[in-house]
Short mmCIF file of C-alpha atoms in Angstrom, two decimals:
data_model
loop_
_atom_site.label_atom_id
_atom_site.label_comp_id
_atom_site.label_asym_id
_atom_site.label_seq_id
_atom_site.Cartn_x
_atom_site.Cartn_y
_atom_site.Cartn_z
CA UNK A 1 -178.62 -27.07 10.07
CA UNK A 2 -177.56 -30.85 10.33
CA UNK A 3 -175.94 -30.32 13.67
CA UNK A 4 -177.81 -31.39 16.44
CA UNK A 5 -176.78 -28.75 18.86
CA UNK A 6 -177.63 -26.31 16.12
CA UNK A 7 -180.73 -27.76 16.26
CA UNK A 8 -181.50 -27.79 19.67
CA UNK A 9 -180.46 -24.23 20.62
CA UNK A 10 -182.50 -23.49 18.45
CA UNK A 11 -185.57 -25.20 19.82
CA UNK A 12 -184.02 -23.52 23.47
CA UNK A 13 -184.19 -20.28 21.92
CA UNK A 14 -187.13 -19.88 19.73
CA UNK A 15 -189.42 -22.89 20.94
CA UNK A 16 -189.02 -24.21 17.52
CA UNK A 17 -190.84 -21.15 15.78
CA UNK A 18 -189.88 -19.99 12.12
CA UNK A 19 -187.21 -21.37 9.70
CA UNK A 20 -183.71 -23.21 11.22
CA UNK A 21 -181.66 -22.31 8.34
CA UNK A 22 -182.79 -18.71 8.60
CA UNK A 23 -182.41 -18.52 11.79
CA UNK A 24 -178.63 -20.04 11.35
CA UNK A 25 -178.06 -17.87 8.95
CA UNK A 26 -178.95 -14.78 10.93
CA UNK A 27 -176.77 -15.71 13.62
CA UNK A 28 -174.10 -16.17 11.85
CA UNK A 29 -174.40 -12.90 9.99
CA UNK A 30 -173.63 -11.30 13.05
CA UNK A 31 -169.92 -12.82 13.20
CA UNK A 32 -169.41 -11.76 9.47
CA UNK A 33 -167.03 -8.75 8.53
CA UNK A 34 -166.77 -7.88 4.84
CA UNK A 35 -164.33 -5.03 4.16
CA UNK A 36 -164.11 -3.91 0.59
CA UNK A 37 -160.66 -2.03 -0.80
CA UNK A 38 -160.64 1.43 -1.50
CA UNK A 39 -157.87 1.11 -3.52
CA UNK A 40 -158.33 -2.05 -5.68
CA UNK A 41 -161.14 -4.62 -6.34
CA UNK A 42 -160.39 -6.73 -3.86
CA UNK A 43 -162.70 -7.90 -0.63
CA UNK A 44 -161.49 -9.50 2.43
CA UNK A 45 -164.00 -11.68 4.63
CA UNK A 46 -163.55 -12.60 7.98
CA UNK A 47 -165.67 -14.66 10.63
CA UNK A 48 -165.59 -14.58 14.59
CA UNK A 49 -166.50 -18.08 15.94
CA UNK A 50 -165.59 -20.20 19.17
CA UNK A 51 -163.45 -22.70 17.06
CA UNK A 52 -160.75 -21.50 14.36
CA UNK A 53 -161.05 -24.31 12.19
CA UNK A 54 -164.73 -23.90 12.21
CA UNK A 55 -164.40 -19.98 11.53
CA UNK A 56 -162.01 -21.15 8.25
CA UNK A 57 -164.83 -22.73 7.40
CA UNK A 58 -167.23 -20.37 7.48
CA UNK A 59 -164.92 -17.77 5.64
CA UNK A 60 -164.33 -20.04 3.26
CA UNK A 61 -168.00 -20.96 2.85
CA UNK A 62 -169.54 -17.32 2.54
CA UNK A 63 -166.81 -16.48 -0.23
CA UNK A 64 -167.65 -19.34 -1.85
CA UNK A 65 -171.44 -18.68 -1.86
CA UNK A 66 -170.43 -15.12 -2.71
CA UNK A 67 -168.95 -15.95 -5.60
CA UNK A 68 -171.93 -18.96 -6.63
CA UNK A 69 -174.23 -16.24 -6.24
CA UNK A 70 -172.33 -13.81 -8.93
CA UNK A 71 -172.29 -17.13 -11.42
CA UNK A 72 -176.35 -17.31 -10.79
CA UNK A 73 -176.71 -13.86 -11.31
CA UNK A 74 -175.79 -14.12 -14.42
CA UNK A 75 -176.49 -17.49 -15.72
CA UNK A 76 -180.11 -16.97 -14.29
CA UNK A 77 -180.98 -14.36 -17.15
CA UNK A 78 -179.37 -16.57 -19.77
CA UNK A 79 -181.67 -19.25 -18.42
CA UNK A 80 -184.61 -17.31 -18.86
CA UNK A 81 -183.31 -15.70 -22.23
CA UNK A 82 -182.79 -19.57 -23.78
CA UNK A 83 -186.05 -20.85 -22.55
CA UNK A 84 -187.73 -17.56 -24.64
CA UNK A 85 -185.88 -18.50 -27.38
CA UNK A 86 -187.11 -22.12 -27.32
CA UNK A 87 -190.61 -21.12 -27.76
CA UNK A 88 -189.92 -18.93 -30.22
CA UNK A 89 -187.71 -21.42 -32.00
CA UNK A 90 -190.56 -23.93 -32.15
CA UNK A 91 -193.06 -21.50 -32.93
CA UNK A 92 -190.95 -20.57 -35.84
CA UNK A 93 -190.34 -23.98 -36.84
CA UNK A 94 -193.88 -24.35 -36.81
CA UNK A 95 -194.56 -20.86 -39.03
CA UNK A 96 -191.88 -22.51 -41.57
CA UNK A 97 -192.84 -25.69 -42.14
CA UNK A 98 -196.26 -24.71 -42.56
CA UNK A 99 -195.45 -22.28 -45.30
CA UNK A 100 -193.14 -24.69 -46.93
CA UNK A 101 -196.54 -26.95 -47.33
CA UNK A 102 -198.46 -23.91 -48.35
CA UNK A 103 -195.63 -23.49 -50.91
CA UNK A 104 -195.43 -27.24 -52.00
CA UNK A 105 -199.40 -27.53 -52.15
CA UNK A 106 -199.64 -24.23 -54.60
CA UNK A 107 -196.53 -26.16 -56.61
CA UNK A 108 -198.89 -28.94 -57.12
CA UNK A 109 -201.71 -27.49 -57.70
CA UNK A 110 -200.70 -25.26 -60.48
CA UNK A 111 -198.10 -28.10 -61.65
CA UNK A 112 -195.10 -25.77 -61.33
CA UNK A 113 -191.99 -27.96 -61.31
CA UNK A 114 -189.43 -25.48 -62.54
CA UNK A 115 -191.57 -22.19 -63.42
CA UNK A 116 -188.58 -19.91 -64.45
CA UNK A 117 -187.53 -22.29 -67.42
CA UNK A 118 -191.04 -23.03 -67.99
CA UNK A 119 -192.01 -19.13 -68.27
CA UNK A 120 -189.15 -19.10 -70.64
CA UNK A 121 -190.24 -21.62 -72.84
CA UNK A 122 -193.53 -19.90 -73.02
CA UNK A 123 -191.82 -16.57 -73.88
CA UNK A 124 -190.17 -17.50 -76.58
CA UNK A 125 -192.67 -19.93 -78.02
CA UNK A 126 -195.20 -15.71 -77.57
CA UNK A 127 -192.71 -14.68 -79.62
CA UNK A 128 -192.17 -17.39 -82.65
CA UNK A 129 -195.68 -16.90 -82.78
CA UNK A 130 -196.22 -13.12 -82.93
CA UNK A 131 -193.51 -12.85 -85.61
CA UNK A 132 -195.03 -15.79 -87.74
CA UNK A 133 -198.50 -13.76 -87.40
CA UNK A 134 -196.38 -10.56 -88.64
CA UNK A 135 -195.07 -12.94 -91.56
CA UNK A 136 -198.54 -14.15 -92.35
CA UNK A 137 -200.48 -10.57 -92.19
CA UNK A 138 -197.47 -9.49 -94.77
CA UNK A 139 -198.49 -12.39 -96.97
CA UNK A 140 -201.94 -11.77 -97.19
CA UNK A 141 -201.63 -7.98 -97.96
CA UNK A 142 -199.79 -8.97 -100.56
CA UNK A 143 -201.87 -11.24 -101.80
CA UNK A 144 -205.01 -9.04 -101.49
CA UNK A 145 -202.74 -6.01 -103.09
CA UNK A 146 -201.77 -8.73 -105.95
CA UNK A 147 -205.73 -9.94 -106.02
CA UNK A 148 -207.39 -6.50 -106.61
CA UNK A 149 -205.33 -6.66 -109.57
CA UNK A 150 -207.13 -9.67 -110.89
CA UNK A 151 -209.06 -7.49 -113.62
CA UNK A 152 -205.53 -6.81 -115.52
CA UNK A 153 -204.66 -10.38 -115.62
CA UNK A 154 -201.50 -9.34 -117.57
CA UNK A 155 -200.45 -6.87 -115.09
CA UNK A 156 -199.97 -9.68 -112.34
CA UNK A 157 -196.39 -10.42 -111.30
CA UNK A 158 -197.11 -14.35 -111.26
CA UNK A 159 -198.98 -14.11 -114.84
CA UNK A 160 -196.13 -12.15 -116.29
CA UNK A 161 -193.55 -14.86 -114.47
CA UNK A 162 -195.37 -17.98 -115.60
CA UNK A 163 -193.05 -19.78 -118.34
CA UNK A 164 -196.22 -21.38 -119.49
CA UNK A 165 -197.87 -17.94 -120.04
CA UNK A 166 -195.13 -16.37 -121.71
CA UNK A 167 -194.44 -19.13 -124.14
CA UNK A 168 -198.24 -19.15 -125.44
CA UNK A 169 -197.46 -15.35 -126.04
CA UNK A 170 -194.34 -16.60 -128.56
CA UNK A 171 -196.26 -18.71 -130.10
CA UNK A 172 -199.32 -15.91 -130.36
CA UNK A 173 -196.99 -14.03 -131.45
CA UNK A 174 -196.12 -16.57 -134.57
CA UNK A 175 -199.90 -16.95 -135.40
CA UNK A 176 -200.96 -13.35 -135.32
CA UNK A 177 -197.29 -12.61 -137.29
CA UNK A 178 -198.48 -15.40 -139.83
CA UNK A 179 -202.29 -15.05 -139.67
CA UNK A 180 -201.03 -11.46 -140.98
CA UNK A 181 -199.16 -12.79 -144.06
CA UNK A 182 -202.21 -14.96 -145.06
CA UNK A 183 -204.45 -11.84 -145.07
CA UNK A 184 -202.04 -10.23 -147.75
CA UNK A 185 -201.41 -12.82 -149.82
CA UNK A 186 -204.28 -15.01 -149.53
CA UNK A 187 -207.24 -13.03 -147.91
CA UNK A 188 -209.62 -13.42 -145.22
CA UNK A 189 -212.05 -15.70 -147.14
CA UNK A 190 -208.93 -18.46 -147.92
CA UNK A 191 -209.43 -21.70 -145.77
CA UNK A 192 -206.08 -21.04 -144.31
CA UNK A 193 -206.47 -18.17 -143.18
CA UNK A 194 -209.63 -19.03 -141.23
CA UNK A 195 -207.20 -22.31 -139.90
CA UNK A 196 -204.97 -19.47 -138.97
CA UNK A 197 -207.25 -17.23 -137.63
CA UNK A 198 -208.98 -20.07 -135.67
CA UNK A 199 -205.16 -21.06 -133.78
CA UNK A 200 -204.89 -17.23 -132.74
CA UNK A 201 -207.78 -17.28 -131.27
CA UNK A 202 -207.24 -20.70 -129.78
CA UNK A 203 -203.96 -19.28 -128.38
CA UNK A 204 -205.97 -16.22 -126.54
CA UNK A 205 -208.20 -18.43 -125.17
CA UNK A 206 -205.40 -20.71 -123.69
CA UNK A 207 -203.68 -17.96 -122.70
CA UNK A 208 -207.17 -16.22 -120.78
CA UNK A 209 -207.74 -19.81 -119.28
CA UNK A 210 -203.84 -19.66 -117.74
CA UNK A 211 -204.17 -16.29 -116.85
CA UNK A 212 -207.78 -17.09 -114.70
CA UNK A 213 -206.11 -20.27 -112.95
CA UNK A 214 -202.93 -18.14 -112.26
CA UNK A 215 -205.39 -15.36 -110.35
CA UNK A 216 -207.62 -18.26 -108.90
CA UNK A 217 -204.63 -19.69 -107.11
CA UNK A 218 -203.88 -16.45 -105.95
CA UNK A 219 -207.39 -16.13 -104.57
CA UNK A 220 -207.37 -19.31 -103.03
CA UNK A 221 -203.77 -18.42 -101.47
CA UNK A 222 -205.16 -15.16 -100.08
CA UNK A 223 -208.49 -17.25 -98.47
CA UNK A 224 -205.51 -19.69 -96.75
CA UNK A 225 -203.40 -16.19 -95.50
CA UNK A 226 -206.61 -15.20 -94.53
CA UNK A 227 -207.05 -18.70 -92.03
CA UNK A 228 -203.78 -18.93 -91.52
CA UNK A 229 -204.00 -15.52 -90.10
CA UNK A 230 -206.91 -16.11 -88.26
CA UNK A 231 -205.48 -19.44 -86.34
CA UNK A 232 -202.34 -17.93 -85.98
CA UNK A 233 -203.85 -14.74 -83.99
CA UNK A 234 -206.01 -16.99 -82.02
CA UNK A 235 -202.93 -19.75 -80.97
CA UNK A 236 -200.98 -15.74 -79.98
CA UNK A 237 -203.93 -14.27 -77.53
CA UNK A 238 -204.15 -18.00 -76.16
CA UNK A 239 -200.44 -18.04 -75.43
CA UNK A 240 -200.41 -14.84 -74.26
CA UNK A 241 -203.50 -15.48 -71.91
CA UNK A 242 -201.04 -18.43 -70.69
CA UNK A 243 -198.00 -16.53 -70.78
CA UNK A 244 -199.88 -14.10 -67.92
CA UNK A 245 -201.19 -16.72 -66.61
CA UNK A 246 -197.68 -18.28 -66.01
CA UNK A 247 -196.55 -14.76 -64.53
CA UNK A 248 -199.05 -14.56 -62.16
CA UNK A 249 -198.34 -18.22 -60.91
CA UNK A 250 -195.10 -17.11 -60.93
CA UNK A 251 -195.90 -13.98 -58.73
CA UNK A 252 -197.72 -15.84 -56.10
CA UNK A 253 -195.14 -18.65 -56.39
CA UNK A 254 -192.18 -15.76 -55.73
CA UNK A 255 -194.62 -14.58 -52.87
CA UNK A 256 -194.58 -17.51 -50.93
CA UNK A 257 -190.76 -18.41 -51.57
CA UNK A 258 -189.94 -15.11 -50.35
CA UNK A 259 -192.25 -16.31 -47.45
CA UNK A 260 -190.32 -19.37 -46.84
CA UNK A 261 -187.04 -17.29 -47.20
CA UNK A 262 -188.58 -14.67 -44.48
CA UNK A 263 -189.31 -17.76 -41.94
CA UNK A 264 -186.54 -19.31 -42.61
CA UNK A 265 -183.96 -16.38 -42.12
CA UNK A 266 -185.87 -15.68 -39.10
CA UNK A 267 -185.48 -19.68 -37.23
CA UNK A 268 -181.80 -19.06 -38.22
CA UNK A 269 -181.22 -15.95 -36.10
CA UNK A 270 -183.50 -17.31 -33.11
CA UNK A 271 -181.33 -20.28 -33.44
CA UNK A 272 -178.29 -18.60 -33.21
CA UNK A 273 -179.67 -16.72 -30.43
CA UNK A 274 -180.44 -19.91 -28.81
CA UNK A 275 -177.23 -21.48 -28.83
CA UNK A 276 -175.58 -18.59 -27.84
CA UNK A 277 -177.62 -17.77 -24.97
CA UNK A 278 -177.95 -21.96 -24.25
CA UNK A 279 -174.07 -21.74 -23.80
CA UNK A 280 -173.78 -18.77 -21.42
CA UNK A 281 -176.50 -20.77 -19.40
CA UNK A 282 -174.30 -23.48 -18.91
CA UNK A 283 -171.22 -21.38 -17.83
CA UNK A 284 -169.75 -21.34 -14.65
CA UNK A 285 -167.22 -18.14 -15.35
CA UNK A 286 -166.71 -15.24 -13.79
CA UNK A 287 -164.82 -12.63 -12.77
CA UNK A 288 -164.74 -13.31 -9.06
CA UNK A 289 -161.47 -15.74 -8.04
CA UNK A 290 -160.90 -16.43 -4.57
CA UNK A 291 -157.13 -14.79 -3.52
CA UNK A 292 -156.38 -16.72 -0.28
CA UNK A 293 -158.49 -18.96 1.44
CA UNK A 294 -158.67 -18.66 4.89
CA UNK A 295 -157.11 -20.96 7.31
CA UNK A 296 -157.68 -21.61 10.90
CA UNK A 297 -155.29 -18.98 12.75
CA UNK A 298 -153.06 -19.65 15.46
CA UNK A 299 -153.84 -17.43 18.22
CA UNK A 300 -157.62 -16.07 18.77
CA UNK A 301 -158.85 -12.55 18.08
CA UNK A 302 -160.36 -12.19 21.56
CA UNK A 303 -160.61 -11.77 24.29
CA UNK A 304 -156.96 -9.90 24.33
CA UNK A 305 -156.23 -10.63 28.39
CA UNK A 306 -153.87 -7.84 28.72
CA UNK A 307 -155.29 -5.62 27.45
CA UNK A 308 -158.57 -6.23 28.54
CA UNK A 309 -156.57 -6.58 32.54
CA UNK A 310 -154.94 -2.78 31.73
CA UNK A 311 -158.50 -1.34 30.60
CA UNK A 312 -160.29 -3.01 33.74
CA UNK A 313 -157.17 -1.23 35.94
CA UNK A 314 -157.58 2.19 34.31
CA UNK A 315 -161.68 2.34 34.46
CA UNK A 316 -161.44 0.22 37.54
CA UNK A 317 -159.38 3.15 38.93
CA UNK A 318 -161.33 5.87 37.41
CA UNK A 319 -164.36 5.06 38.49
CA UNK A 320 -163.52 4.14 42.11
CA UNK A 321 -162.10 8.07 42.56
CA UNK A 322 -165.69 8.83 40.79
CA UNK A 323 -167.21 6.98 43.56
CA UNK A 324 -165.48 8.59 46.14
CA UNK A 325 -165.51 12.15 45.06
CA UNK A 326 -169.24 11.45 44.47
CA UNK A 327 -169.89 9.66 48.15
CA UNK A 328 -167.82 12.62 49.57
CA UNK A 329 -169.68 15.18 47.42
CA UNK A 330 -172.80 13.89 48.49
CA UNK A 331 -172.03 14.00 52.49
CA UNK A 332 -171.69 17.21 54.21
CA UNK A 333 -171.31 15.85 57.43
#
């Protein structure tokens, strides 16, 4: 199309109408002759022109474009494949990084730094507390069971224990045991016997007194079960309240990691994709390989002189007797 006698036989031909390289490469479509094998894979290309350097040339050229045009063929797609994958690749990108902030906003928000140690903690600390409450409700049953016995002050466990108790009783004991021998030897009315009688009942009453402060303790250890209880429940339903809460933050947390994960396994794969496909855009491969390039031949295709001379003789001859036998034919004189 850069030769100027291209150019102006074309101008001679057409006036200069339509398309120059179209029109060259019409005409020299005509000169073409592609003959695939039967037998093998193999296609042979051959071009008539005036000059046989110049018809190399063009042999050469339309294998050569034969085989660019396989390469497009399939680069093309790949092309087209890796600029989907871009957009999708960004618009991923995008998708991920604004879940991670949705993730790292609800983080600090809710104050979540490490909320699988954290819900631990919490756990455990549900549990101290619902055993201590179980420890506490078994103390003040017991307390209450010991309290209701408060109007048989010597049936109470602590009463009976108390060393203090127990050695008024001896020395009870001693005064009633004595108070006893005064009445037989010396009688009621006897001034020591009413000194006697007076310590015995001095004893009881010390021993009544012990016996009320003993059950009053236990009274006032049942009202402090009783609170102890009471703070202890409250402190459990708040922890477990928290505990729940915790799970649920937890939950969403898990929710929007698994998010994150989701996005993020997803940019991987359209990333690989993108790569892969970004590399078979850039090959030139294929499976086309020029055999033998042509070279300008030696002797020309046509015309063939002798055999063109011996045709001319034969239909030369031929159709001269045709003539004749016609002319003849054709006059009866």
């Amino acid at each position: 199309d850069r030769d100027p006698k291209s150019r102006q036989q074309w101008i001679k031909m057409t006036g200069g109408r339509g398309d120059l390289v179209s029109w060259i490469a019409e005409g020299l479509r005509r000169h073409l002759q592609v003959s695939p094998s039967r037998e093998s894979n193999v296609i042979s290309i051959g071009f008539q022109w005036t000059e046989a350097r110049q018809a190399a040339i063009f042999a050469n050229a339309f294998a050569q474009s034969y085989i660019d045009t396989n390469v497009e063929l399939k680069v093309t797609p790949a092309k087209q494949y890796a600029e989907w994958f871009k957009e999708r690749s960004d618009a991923l990108s995008g998708d991920l990084a604004a879940k991670q902030r949705q993730l790292a906003d609800f983080q600090r928000d809710q104050g979540i730094v490490a909320t699988g140690e954290r819900l631990d903690i919490e756990a455990s600390r549900l549990a101290e507390l619902s055993t201590q409450l179980v420890q506490i409700q078994g103390q003040r049953e017991d307390s209450q069971s010991r309290q209701k016995q408060h109007g048989k002050a010597d049936a109470v466990p602590e009463v009976l224990q108390s060393s203090v108790v127990n050695a008024l009783k001896v020395q009870l004991a001693g005064a009633e045991v004595k108070l006893g021998d005064l009445r037989k030897l010396l009688g009621e009315s006897h001034p020591k016997y009413i000194e006697a009688q007076s310590e015995v009942t001095e004893l009881r009453e010390r021993i009544a007194q012990e016996s009320a402060t003993i059950v009053r303790s236990m009274n006032t250890v049942t009202e402090v079960n009783g609170q102890r209880e009471s703070a202890t429940s409250a402190a459990l339903e708040a922890q477990k309240t928290r505990v729940l809460e915790m799970k649920h933050q937890q939950d969403q947390a898990g929710i929007l990691e698994g998010a994150v994960l989701t996005a993020q396994r997803n940019l991987d794969a359209v990333n690989q994709r993108l790569a892969q496909t970004s590399l078979e855009s850039l090959s030139q491969q294929t499976t086309l390989v020029m055999l033998t390039p042509a070279t300008a031949p030696f002797l020309r295709s046509s015309p063939k002189l002798r055999v063109n001379v011996l045709v001319a003789l034969f239909l030369g001859t031929i159709l001269g007797v045709a003539s004749a036998l016609l002319l003849e034919h054709n006059d009866q004189r």
